[in-house]
Tab-separated table of C-alpha atoms in Angstrom:
chain	number	residue	atom	x	y	z
A	1	MET	CA	-21.417	5.847	3.351
A	2	GLU	CA	-22.867	4.306	0.207
A	3	LYS	CA	-20.310	2.399	-1.833
A	4	LYS	CA	-20.735	2.688	-5.578
A	5	ALA	CA	-18.671	0.994	-8.248
A	6	PHE	CA	-16.816	3.338	-10.588
A	7	VAL	CA	-17.692	1.053	-13.495
A	8	THR	CA	-21.004	-0.225	-14.890
A	9	ARG	CA	-22.059	-3.643	-16.096
A	10	GLU	CA	-22.160	-2.299	-19.650
A	11	GLN	CA	-18.557	-1.117	-19.391
A	12	VAL	CA	-17.422	-4.459	-17.992
A	13	GLU	CA	-19.234	-6.375	-20.731
A	14	LYS	CA	-17.181	-4.406	-23.258
A	15	MET	CA	-13.938	-5.003	-21.345
A	16	VAL	CA	-14.352	-8.771	-21.152
A	17	ARG	CA	-14.453	-9.043	-24.933
A	18	ASP	CA	-10.699	-8.428	-24.826
A	19	TYR	CA	-9.783	-9.138	-21.196
A	20	PRO	CA	-11.485	-12.106	-19.549
A	21	THR	CA	-12.288	-11.974	-15.844
A	22	PRO	CA	-10.933	-11.905	-13.265
A	23	PHE	CA	-8.978	-8.662	-13.489
A	24	HIS	CA	-8.015	-5.728	-11.313
A	25	LEU	CA	-9.292	-2.386	-12.596
A	26	TYR	CA	-8.005	1.036	-11.474
A	27	ASP	CA	-9.647	4.450	-11.783
A	28	GLU	CA	-7.135	7.047	-13.025
A	29	LYS	CA	-9.435	10.009	-12.370
A	30	GLY	CA	-10.078	8.998	-8.765
A	31	ILE	CA	-6.383	8.445	-8.043
A	32	ARG	CA	-5.341	11.818	-9.462
A	33	GLU	CA	-8.051	13.726	-7.610
A	34	ASN	CA	-7.172	11.990	-4.349
A	35	VAL	CA	-3.458	12.823	-4.631
A	36	ARG	CA	-4.283	16.458	-5.347
A	37	ALA	CA	-6.483	16.642	-2.259
A	38	LEU	CA	-3.631	15.197	-0.169
A	39	GLN	CA	-1.141	17.699	-1.507
A	40	LYS	CA	-3.546	20.577	-0.914
A	41	ALA	CA	-3.986	19.458	2.705
A	42	PHE	CA	-0.226	19.738	3.342
A	43	ALA	CA	0.572	22.649	1.025
A	44	TRP	CA	1.254	24.811	4.089
A	45	ASN	CA	4.540	22.920	4.561
A	46	LYS	CA	7.045	24.132	1.971
A	47	GLY	CA	9.028	20.892	1.901
A	48	TYR	CA	6.085	18.478	1.896
A	49	LYS	CA	6.349	15.386	-0.291
A	50	GLU	CA	4.349	12.185	-0.652
A	51	PHE	CA	6.425	9.024	-1.165
A	52	PHE	CA	3.885	6.518	-2.485
A	53	ALA	CA	4.247	3.085	-0.877
A	54	VAL	CA	5.204	0.973	-3.889
A	55	LYS	CA	4.272	-2.253	-2.103
A	56	ALA	CA	0.622	-1.177	-2.212
A	57	ALA	CA	0.390	-1.149	-6.013
A	58	PRO	CA	3.672	-1.990	-7.775
A	59	ASN	CA	2.711	-1.178	-11.341
A	60	PRO	CA	4.779	1.233	-13.485
A	61	PHE	CA	1.688	2.733	-15.117
A	62	LEU	CA	0.282	3.686	-11.724
A	63	LEU	CA	3.673	4.929	-10.495
A	64	ASP	CA	3.969	7.076	-13.596
A	65	ILE	CA	0.587	8.692	-12.872
A	66	LEU	CA	1.738	9.449	-9.344
A	67	LYS	CA	5.076	10.764	-10.615
A	68	GLN	CA	3.162	13.163	-12.871
A	69	GLU	CA	1.326	14.356	-9.771
A	70	GLY	CA	4.590	15.084	-7.959
A	71	CYS	CA	4.893	11.958	-5.814
A	72	GLY	CA	8.043	10.032	-5.010
A	73	CYS	CA	8.314	6.374	-4.036
A	74	ASP	CA	8.629	4.542	-0.736
A	75	CYS	CA	10.576	1.365	-1.544
A	76	SER	CA	11.348	-1.615	0.667
A	77	SER	CA	13.179	-4.033	-1.641
A	78	TYR	CA	15.676	-4.353	-4.479
A	79	THR	CA	12.999	-4.834	-7.134
A	80	GLU	CA	10.897	-1.942	-5.867
A	81	LEU	CA	13.965	0.256	-6.250
A	82	MET	CA	14.416	-1.072	-9.785
A	83	LEU	CA	10.760	-0.430	-10.597
A	84	SER	CA	10.993	3.148	-9.359
A	85	ARG	CA	14.110	3.733	-11.430
A	86	ALA	CA	12.353	2.311	-14.486
A	87	VAL	CA	9.729	5.065	-14.324
A	88	GLY	CA	12.368	7.765	-13.794
A	89	ILE	CA	12.089	8.192	-10.027
A	90	GLN	CA	15.506	8.385	-8.349
A	91	GLY	CA	17.554	10.266	-5.780
A	92	GLY	CA	15.761	12.207	-3.086
A	93	ASP	CA	12.420	11.224	-4.590
A	94	ILE	CA	12.901	7.725	-3.148
A	95	MET	CA	12.640	6.790	0.511
A	96	PHE	CA	14.165	3.367	1.132
A	97	SER	CA	12.578	1.877	4.252
A	98	SER	CA	13.514	-1.739	4.788
A	99	ASN	CA	14.157	-4.158	7.633
A	100	GLU	CA	16.597	-7.063	7.993
A	101	THR	CA	18.059	-5.495	4.876
A	102	PRO	CA	20.518	-7.405	2.634
A	103	ALA	CA	23.720	-5.553	1.785
A	104	GLU	CA	22.940	-5.463	-1.934
A	105	GLU	CA	19.729	-3.559	-1.261
A	106	TYR	CA	21.513	-0.852	0.697
A	107	ALA	CA	24.120	-0.701	-2.058
A	108	LEU	CA	21.511	-0.159	-4.776
A	109	ALA	CA	19.651	2.411	-2.679
A	110	GLU	CA	22.850	4.406	-2.236
A	111	GLN	CA	23.782	4.000	-5.901
A	112	MET	CA	20.410	5.557	-6.758
A	113	LYS	CA	20.999	8.246	-4.083
A	114	ALA	CA	17.762	7.321	-2.345
A	115	ILE	CA	17.137	8.498	1.204
A	116	ILE	CA	17.920	5.521	3.437
A	117	ASN	CA	15.708	5.025	6.475
A	118	LEU	CA	17.492	2.771	8.996
A	119	ASP	CA	15.335	0.301	10.874
A	120	ASP	CA	17.855	-0.786	13.524
A	121	ILE	CA	20.772	0.808	15.366
A	122	THR	CA	22.971	-2.184	14.443
A	123	HIS	CA	22.449	-1.279	10.788
A	124	ILE	CA	24.675	1.770	11.229
A	125	ASP	CA	27.786	-0.421	11.253
A	126	PHE	CA	26.270	-2.777	8.665
A	127	LEU	CA	25.603	0.118	6.298
A	128	GLU	CA	29.102	1.533	6.802
A	129	ARG	CA	30.678	-1.861	6.060
A	130	THR	CA	28.505	-2.239	2.985
A	131	LEU	CA	29.154	1.184	1.477
A	132	GLY	CA	32.549	2.015	2.995
A	133	TYR	CA	31.075	5.256	4.325
A	134	ILE	CA	27.907	6.750	5.813
A	135	PRO	CA	25.726	9.007	3.611
A	136	LYS	CA	25.362	12.668	4.581
A	137	THR	CA	21.571	12.309	4.851
A	138	LEU	CA	19.989	9.481	6.831
A	139	SER	CA	16.711	8.744	8.535
A	140	CYS	CA	15.978	6.531	11.536
A	141	ARG	CA	12.734	4.691	12.228
A	142	PHE	CA	11.318	5.194	15.712
A	143	ASN	CA	9.297	2.648	17.694
A	144	PRO	CA	8.138	3.939	21.095
A	145	GLY	CA	7.014	0.489	22.253
A	146	GLY	CA	3.881	-0.206	24.254
A	147	TYR	CA	0.449	0.412	22.781
A	148	PHE	CA	-0.579	3.295	20.576
A	149	SER	CA	-3.875	4.766	21.737
A	150	LEU	CA	-6.249	7.532	20.754
A	151	GLY	CA	-8.105	8.463	23.892
A	152	THR	CA	-9.286	5.198	25.397
A	153	ASP	CA	-9.060	3.306	22.095
A	154	ILE	CA	-6.019	1.116	21.485
A	155	MET	CA	-5.159	1.489	17.793
A	156	ASP	CA	-2.153	-0.829	17.504
A	157	ASN	CA	0.697	-2.465	19.399
A	158	PRO	CA	4.086	-0.992	18.345
A	159	GLY	CA	5.783	-2.838	21.200
A	160	ASP	CA	5.065	-6.107	19.424
A	161	ALA	CA	6.337	-4.870	16.053
A	162	LYS	CA	9.734	-5.907	14.736
A	163	TYR	CA	10.473	-2.436	13.380
A	164	GLY	CA	12.443	0.566	14.544
A	165	PHE	CA	14.774	2.083	17.168
A	166	THR	CA	13.778	2.451	20.804
A	167	ARG	CA	13.698	5.973	22.196
A	168	GLU	CA	17.085	5.509	23.862
A	169	GLN	CA	18.532	4.101	20.654
A	170	MET	CA	17.334	7.135	18.703
A	171	PHE	CA	19.494	9.426	20.847
A	172	ASP	CA	22.478	7.061	20.765
A	173	GLY	CA	22.056	6.524	17.034
A	174	PHE	CA	21.895	10.232	16.229
A	175	ARG	CA	25.057	10.882	18.234
A	176	ILE	CA	26.902	8.039	16.497
A	177	LEU	CA	25.722	9.110	13.051
A	178	LYS	CA	26.619	12.742	13.703
A	179	GLU	CA	30.140	11.665	14.637
A	180	LYS	CA	30.304	9.668	11.410
A	181	GLY	CA	29.500	12.754	9.366
A	182	VAL	CA	25.746	12.727	8.871
A	183	GLU	CA	24.602	16.302	8.308
A	184	HIS	CA	20.859	15.962	7.698
A	185	PHE	CA	18.616	13.685	9.761
A	186	GLY	CA	15.118	12.365	9.337
A	187	ILE	CA	12.690	10.735	11.765
A	188	HIS	CA	10.183	8.115	10.636
A	189	ALA	CA	7.473	6.181	12.469
A	190	PHE	CA	4.542	3.928	11.655
A	191	LEU	CA	2.509	3.219	14.768
A	192	ALA	CA	-0.923	2.104	13.538
A	193	SER	CA	-2.324	0.580	10.375
A	194	ASN	CA	-5.432	1.518	8.386
A	195	THR	CA	-6.768	4.067	10.850
A	196	VAL	CA	-10.159	5.506	9.923
A	197	THR	CA	-9.998	8.573	12.132
A	198	ASN	CA	-8.857	12.133	11.557
A	199	GLU	CA	-6.882	12.049	14.822
A	200	TYR	CA	-4.136	9.537	14.002
A	201	TYR	CA	-1.765	11.741	12.009
A	202	PRO	CA	-2.040	14.790	14.321
A	203	VAL	CA	-1.353	12.639	17.416
A	204	LEU	CA	1.542	10.867	15.704
A	205	ALA	CA	2.883	14.209	14.487
A	206	ARG	CA	2.929	15.631	18.016
A	207	GLN	CA	4.928	12.666	19.271
A	208	LEU	CA	7.448	12.920	16.447
A	209	PHE	CA	7.712	16.716	16.595
A	210	GLU	CA	8.427	16.569	20.336
A	211	LEU	CA	11.033	13.862	19.738
A	212	ALA	CA	12.578	15.880	16.907
A	213	ALA	CA	12.861	18.987	19.080
A	214	GLU	CA	14.464	16.993	21.893
A	215	LEU	CA	16.897	15.235	19.561
A	216	HIS	CA	17.912	18.564	18.059
A	217	ARG	CA	18.355	20.121	21.485
A	218	GLU	CA	20.361	17.252	23.024
A	219	THR	CA	22.444	16.061	20.080
A	220	GLY	CA	22.689	19.184	17.947
A	221	ALA	CA	21.505	17.188	14.924
A	222	HIS	CA	19.858	19.049	12.064
A	223	ILE	CA	16.429	17.501	11.632
A	224	ALA	CA	15.696	17.967	7.933
A	225	PHE	CA	12.414	16.075	7.792
A	226	VAL	CA	9.822	14.160	9.762
A	227	ASN	CA	8.207	11.266	7.901
A	228	LEU	CA	4.715	10.441	9.159
A	229	SER	CA	4.762	7.336	6.920
A	230	GLY	CA	1.446	5.583	6.294
A	231	GLY	CA	-1.422	4.479	8.483
A	232	ILE	CA	-4.225	6.662	7.121
A	233	GLY	CA	-6.785	4.091	6.149
A	234	ILE	CA	-9.893	3.762	4.037
A	235	PRO	CA	-13.478	2.799	4.933
A	236	TYR	CA	-13.791	-0.784	3.753
A	237	HIS	CA	-17.197	-1.033	5.438
A	238	PRO	CA	-20.018	1.060	3.976
A	239	ASP	CA	-21.040	2.216	7.456
A	240	GLN	CA	-17.620	3.824	8.053
A	241	GLU	CA	-17.010	7.512	7.429
A	242	PRO	CA	-13.895	8.209	5.336
A	243	ASN	CA	-11.009	10.245	6.656
A	244	ASP	CA	-11.084	13.948	5.831
A	245	ILE	CA	-7.580	14.688	4.586
A	246	GLY	CA	-8.150	18.436	4.914
A	247	VAL	CA	-8.962	18.088	8.605
A	248	ILE	CA	-5.964	15.787	9.058
A	249	GLY	CA	-3.601	18.251	7.390
A	250	GLU	CA	-4.901	21.083	9.556
A	251	GLY	CA	-4.396	19.010	12.706
A	252	VAL	CA	-0.783	18.335	11.755
A	253	ARG	CA	-0.269	22.033	10.961
A	254	ARG	CA	-1.402	23.044	14.453
A	255	ALA	CA	1.014	20.569	16.034
A	256	TYR	CA	3.839	21.848	13.821
A	257	GLU	CA	3.193	25.464	14.793
A	258	GLU	CA	2.882	24.651	18.482
A	259	ILE	CA	6.002	22.482	18.764
A	260	LEU	CA	8.516	22.915	15.969
A	261	ILE	CA	8.278	26.614	15.229
A	262	PRO	CA	8.874	27.679	18.873
A	263	ALA	CA	11.876	25.301	18.842
A	264	GLY	CA	13.346	27.219	15.906
A	265	MET	CA	12.663	24.288	13.573
A	266	GLY	CA	10.275	25.887	11.100
A	267	ASP	CA	12.298	24.540	8.166
A	268	VAL	CA	11.505	20.864	8.879
A	269	ALA	CA	9.931	19.209	5.838
A	270	LEU	CA	7.053	16.771	6.217
A	271	TYR	CA	6.886	13.528	4.309
A	272	THR	CA	4.158	10.910	4.033
A	273	GLU	CA	4.193	7.359	2.676
A	274	LEU	CA	0.584	6.639	1.869
A	275	GLY	CA	-0.378	3.687	-0.277
A	276	ARG	CA	-3.748	2.372	0.783
A	277	PHE	CA	-5.205	5.871	1.189
A	278	ILE	CA	-4.130	6.949	-2.310
A	279	THR	CA	-5.050	3.990	-4.509
A	280	GLY	CA	-7.077	1.652	-2.303
A	281	PRO	CA	-10.600	2.964	-3.022
A	282	PHE	CA	-9.836	3.302	-6.721
A	283	GLY	CA	-9.290	-0.356	-7.471
A	284	HIS	CA	-11.871	-3.066	-8.146
A	285	LEU	CA	-11.410	-6.804	-8.530
A	286	VAL	CA	-13.903	-7.703	-11.250
A	287	THR	CA	-14.985	-11.334	-11.256
A	288	LYS	CA	-17.708	-13.483	-12.802
A	289	VAL	CA	-20.073	-15.905	-11.112
A	290	ILE	CA	-19.426	-19.302	-12.700
A	291	HIS	CA	-21.105	-21.664	-10.202
A	292	GLN	CA	-23.859	-21.774	-7.613
A	293	LYS	CA	-23.870	-24.392	-4.883
A	294	HIS	CA	-26.817	-25.248	-2.648
A	295	THR	CA	-25.758	-27.326	0.355
A	296	HIS	CA	-25.643	-26.325	4.006
A	297	LYS	CA	-25.274	-22.773	2.744
A	298	GLU	CA	-25.782	-20.865	-0.484
A	299	TYR	CA	-22.517	-20.362	-2.367
A	300	LEU	CA	-21.576	-18.163	-5.278
A	301	GLY	CA	-18.477	-19.573	-6.956
A	302	VAL	CA	-16.496	-16.952	-8.852
A	303	ASP	CA	-13.553	-17.115	-11.231
A	304	ALA	CA	-11.337	-15.110	-8.868
A	305	CYS	CA	-9.801	-16.581	-5.728
A	306	ALA	CA	-7.491	-15.641	-2.873
A	307	VAL	CA	-4.488	-15.485	-5.211
A	308	ASN	CA	-6.148	-12.411	-6.714
A	309	LEU	CA	-7.054	-10.865	-3.357
A	310	MET	CA	-5.497	-12.367	-0.244
A	311	ARG	CA	-6.835	-9.962	2.398
A	312	PRO	CA	-10.142	-11.744	3.169
A	313	ALA	CA	-8.401	-15.124	3.526
A	314	MET	CA	-5.413	-13.757	5.435
A	315	TYR	CA	-7.055	-11.189	7.716
A	316	ARG	CA	-10.763	-12.005	7.436
A	317	ALA	CA	-10.907	-8.534	5.980
A	318	TYR	CA	-14.192	-7.102	4.764
A	319	HIS	CA	-14.454	-5.998	1.137
A	320	HIS	CA	-17.756	-4.656	-0.104
A	321	ILE	CA	-19.306	-6.405	-3.118
A	322	THR	CA	-21.542	-4.942	-5.812
A	323	VAL	CA	-23.467	-7.115	-8.262
A	324	LEU	CA	-23.228	-5.026	-11.408
A	325	GLY	CA	-26.579	-4.184	-12.959
A	326	LYS	CA	-28.412	-5.041	-9.739
A	327	GLU	CA	-27.387	-2.063	-7.625
A	328	GLU	CA	-31.002	-1.100	-6.884
A	329	ALA	CA	-32.315	-4.628	-6.319
A	330	PRO	CA	-33.147	-5.669	-2.727
A	331	HIS	CA	-30.304	-7.328	-0.846
A	332	ASP	CA	-32.442	-10.212	0.366
A	333	ARG	CA	-30.282	-13.263	-0.348
A	334	LYS	CA	-27.505	-14.570	1.898
A	335	TYR	CA	-24.413	-15.973	0.177
A	336	ASP	CA	-20.854	-17.030	0.748
A	337	VAL	CA	-18.809	-15.718	-2.196
A	338	VAL	CA	-15.976	-18.171	-2.745
A	339	GLY	CA	-13.047	-18.969	-5.009
A	340	SER	CA	-11.609	-22.247	-6.227
A	341	LEU	CA	-8.554	-22.771	-3.997
A	342	CYS	CA	-8.261	-25.995	-2.021
A	343	GLU	CA	-8.498	-23.980	1.188
A	344	ASN	CA	-11.681	-23.297	3.130
A	345	ASN	CA	-10.613	-19.720	3.856
A	346	ASP	CA	-10.849	-18.852	0.152
A	347	LYS	CA	-13.942	-16.740	0.746
A	348	PHE	CA	-14.435	-13.150	-0.345
A	349	ALA	CA	-17.576	-12.875	1.781
A	350	VAL	CA	-19.355	-14.991	4.377
A	351	ASP	CA	-23.107	-14.692	5.015
A	352	ARG	CA	-23.205	-11.587	2.815
A	353	MET	CA	-26.600	-10.122	1.932
A	354	LEU	CA	-26.712	-9.508	-1.813
A	355	PRO	CA	-29.349	-9.281	-4.539
A	356	GLU	CA	-30.444	-12.548	-6.081
A	357	THR	CA	-27.402	-13.456	-8.161
A	358	GLU	CA	-27.122	-15.762	-11.151
A	359	ILE	CA	-24.403	-17.537	-13.065
A	360	GLY	CA	-22.938	-15.027	-15.490
A	361	ASP	CA	-23.340	-12.005	-13.229
A	362	TYR	CA	-20.324	-9.779	-12.737
A	363	LEU	CA	-19.251	-8.830	-9.230
A	364	VAL	CA	-17.132	-5.853	-8.245
A	365	ILE	CA	-15.100	-6.425	-5.099
A	366	HIS	CA	-14.334	-2.937	-3.797
A	367	ASP	CA	-11.218	-1.260	-2.392
A	368	THR	CA	-8.619	-3.520	-3.982
A	369	GLY	CA	-6.416	-0.737	-5.328
A	370	ALA	CA	-3.822	-1.288	-2.606
A	371	HIS	CA	-2.503	-4.595	-1.259
A	372	GLY	CA	-4.718	-6.398	-3.751
A	373	PHE	CA	-2.848	-7.607	-6.818
A	374	SER	CA	0.461	-6.924	-5.064
A	375	MET	CA	-0.125	-9.670	-2.484
A	376	GLY	CA	-0.902	-12.267	-5.156
A	377	TYR	CA	0.748	-15.661	-5.317
A	378	ASN	CA	0.605	-18.957	-7.259
A	379	TYR	CA	-0.756	-21.492	-4.780
A	380	ASN	CA	-2.562	-24.401	-6.468
A	381	GLY	CA	-0.798	-23.353	-9.661
A	382	LYS	CA	-3.183	-20.432	-10.023
A	383	LEU	CA	-2.093	-17.614	-12.290
A	384	ARG	CA	-2.147	-13.910	-11.501
A	385	SER	CA	-4.747	-11.839	-13.299
A	386	ALA	CA	-4.446	-8.886	-15.631
A	387	GLU	CA	-4.499	-5.297	-14.432
A	388	LEU	CA	-6.486	-2.704	-16.377
A	389	LEU	CA	-6.584	1.078	-16.124
A	390	LEU	CA	-9.774	3.055	-16.675
A	391	ARG	CA	-8.409	6.255	-18.150
A	392	GLU	CA	-9.906	9.664	-17.496
A	393	ASP	CA	-11.390	9.742	-21.012
A	394	GLY	CA	-13.243	6.457	-20.408
A	395	SER	CA	-10.869	4.275	-22.431
A	396	VAL	CA	-9.406	1.109	-20.944
A	397	GLU	CA	-5.721	0.194	-21.088
A	398	LEU	CA	-4.057	-3.108	-20.294
A	399	ILE	CA	-1.293	-2.239	-17.815
A	400	ARG	CA	-0.283	-5.801	-16.929
A	401	ARG	CA	-1.233	-8.885	-18.903
A	402	ALA	CA	-2.532	-11.971	-17.174
A	403	GLU	CA	-0.014	-14.688	-16.427
A	404	THR	CA	0.037	-17.771	-18.631
A	405	PRO	CA	1.175	-21.327	-17.911
A	406	LYS	CA	4.425	-20.424	-19.678
A	407	ASP	CA	5.083	-17.820	-16.996
A	408	TYR	CA	4.431	-20.358	-14.252
A	409	PHE	CA	6.892	-22.899	-15.654
A	410	ALA	CA	9.547	-20.449	-16.911
A	411	THR	CA	11.716	-20.560	-13.768
A	412	PHE	CA	12.285	-24.346	-13.696
A	413	ASP	CA	15.710	-23.987	-15.305
A	414	GLY	CA	17.291	-26.966	-13.557
A	415	PHE	CA	14.623	-29.345	-14.846
A	416	ALA	CA	13.599	-28.698	-18.432
A	417	VAL	CA	9.860	-28.665	-17.713
A	418	TYR	CA	9.261	-25.590	-19.825
A	419	ASP	CA	10.892	-27.037	-22.943
A	420	LYS	CA	9.134	-30.377	-22.505
A	421	LEU	CA	5.752	-28.691	-22.199
A	422	PHE	CA	6.072	-25.918	-24.749
A	423	GLY	CA	8.890	-27.071	-27.015
A	424	ASP	CA	10.143	-23.566	-27.781
A	425	LYS	CA	13.099	-21.525	-26.684
A	426	ARG	CA	12.797	-18.735	-24.159
């Protein structure tokens, strides 16, 4: 699959007049079209809803676009709940999936009437102590343990994950919750991350549908929904074929009709919590080459670093790179593309074949629309970049300004650093 930037060098040269690099740039048109394709793939299920994983791209402008397209929010923290509320998403349009959850987070989730997804059977008592009661609708997260495989390929290792109820605990938990007055139950599971295969969701769905039917049969619980969560990935490598969401939706439909409908459970709604799949391909980190170094290797030093995109440093993750304006030039030069952190893993690419690149060239680092800006941090005193939105009409909107030194020092309340440095009142 050929990877093309959704922005040109000429467009970037106009942007940097107002917004210096580095910055994250999102493609509104691509995001909207992708969400619509997802919803079309699951339109056969009357109760279907996508709860966008806020952690992937926690920006109110992006959440508002997704809200307009009919999406809810998957939240995992107090501030993600607040952010969702700020854009007008509340109640059953929020799925609150958290682990090792503080009491105040459960309290806010219930205050907002979000759907709470319990991660641990011990949280039943914890939630009841926190709220003084148990909500009428609750979900439980399932972890089957062991390895999750597709055919002979091991996709992930749920047994090593800290999340979820065991199978036995699911049955015990449903019985306990039913006795405590829960009327509507949900089942949730996340068994593999960033899968680039059309088989993951249908296989996961079969496991959860079979579990749902058995739970209903043995406990009498009303299963209102099954949440397939996330896990549908994107092709970071250009030689990977992207998932076909239409094929995925059809595979889940077949499982639904073969398992749930014969069990008399044709009213079960399906939920998803996709983040990476929805926004990932429609984000670029745009950065400028500011240095070249010729030592044991050839280095391109850029004005972005791992604080802007942690995935390559943290996971050795591949992100494709386009040198804007040189898309057709031969890729005959080998470079390490590096940032300025005092860490040797601050490398966006190692031994990457690119066109001959010069100081002043602009690079697009692809597929940063999810878990890009959101994983940023301030190591070395580095400041987080701006976020820009390329609107459908071609205009560009600043949707988060870049941090300034004032932002970095603003939280030192116990030691008046801010006032000494800036001499003004906050």
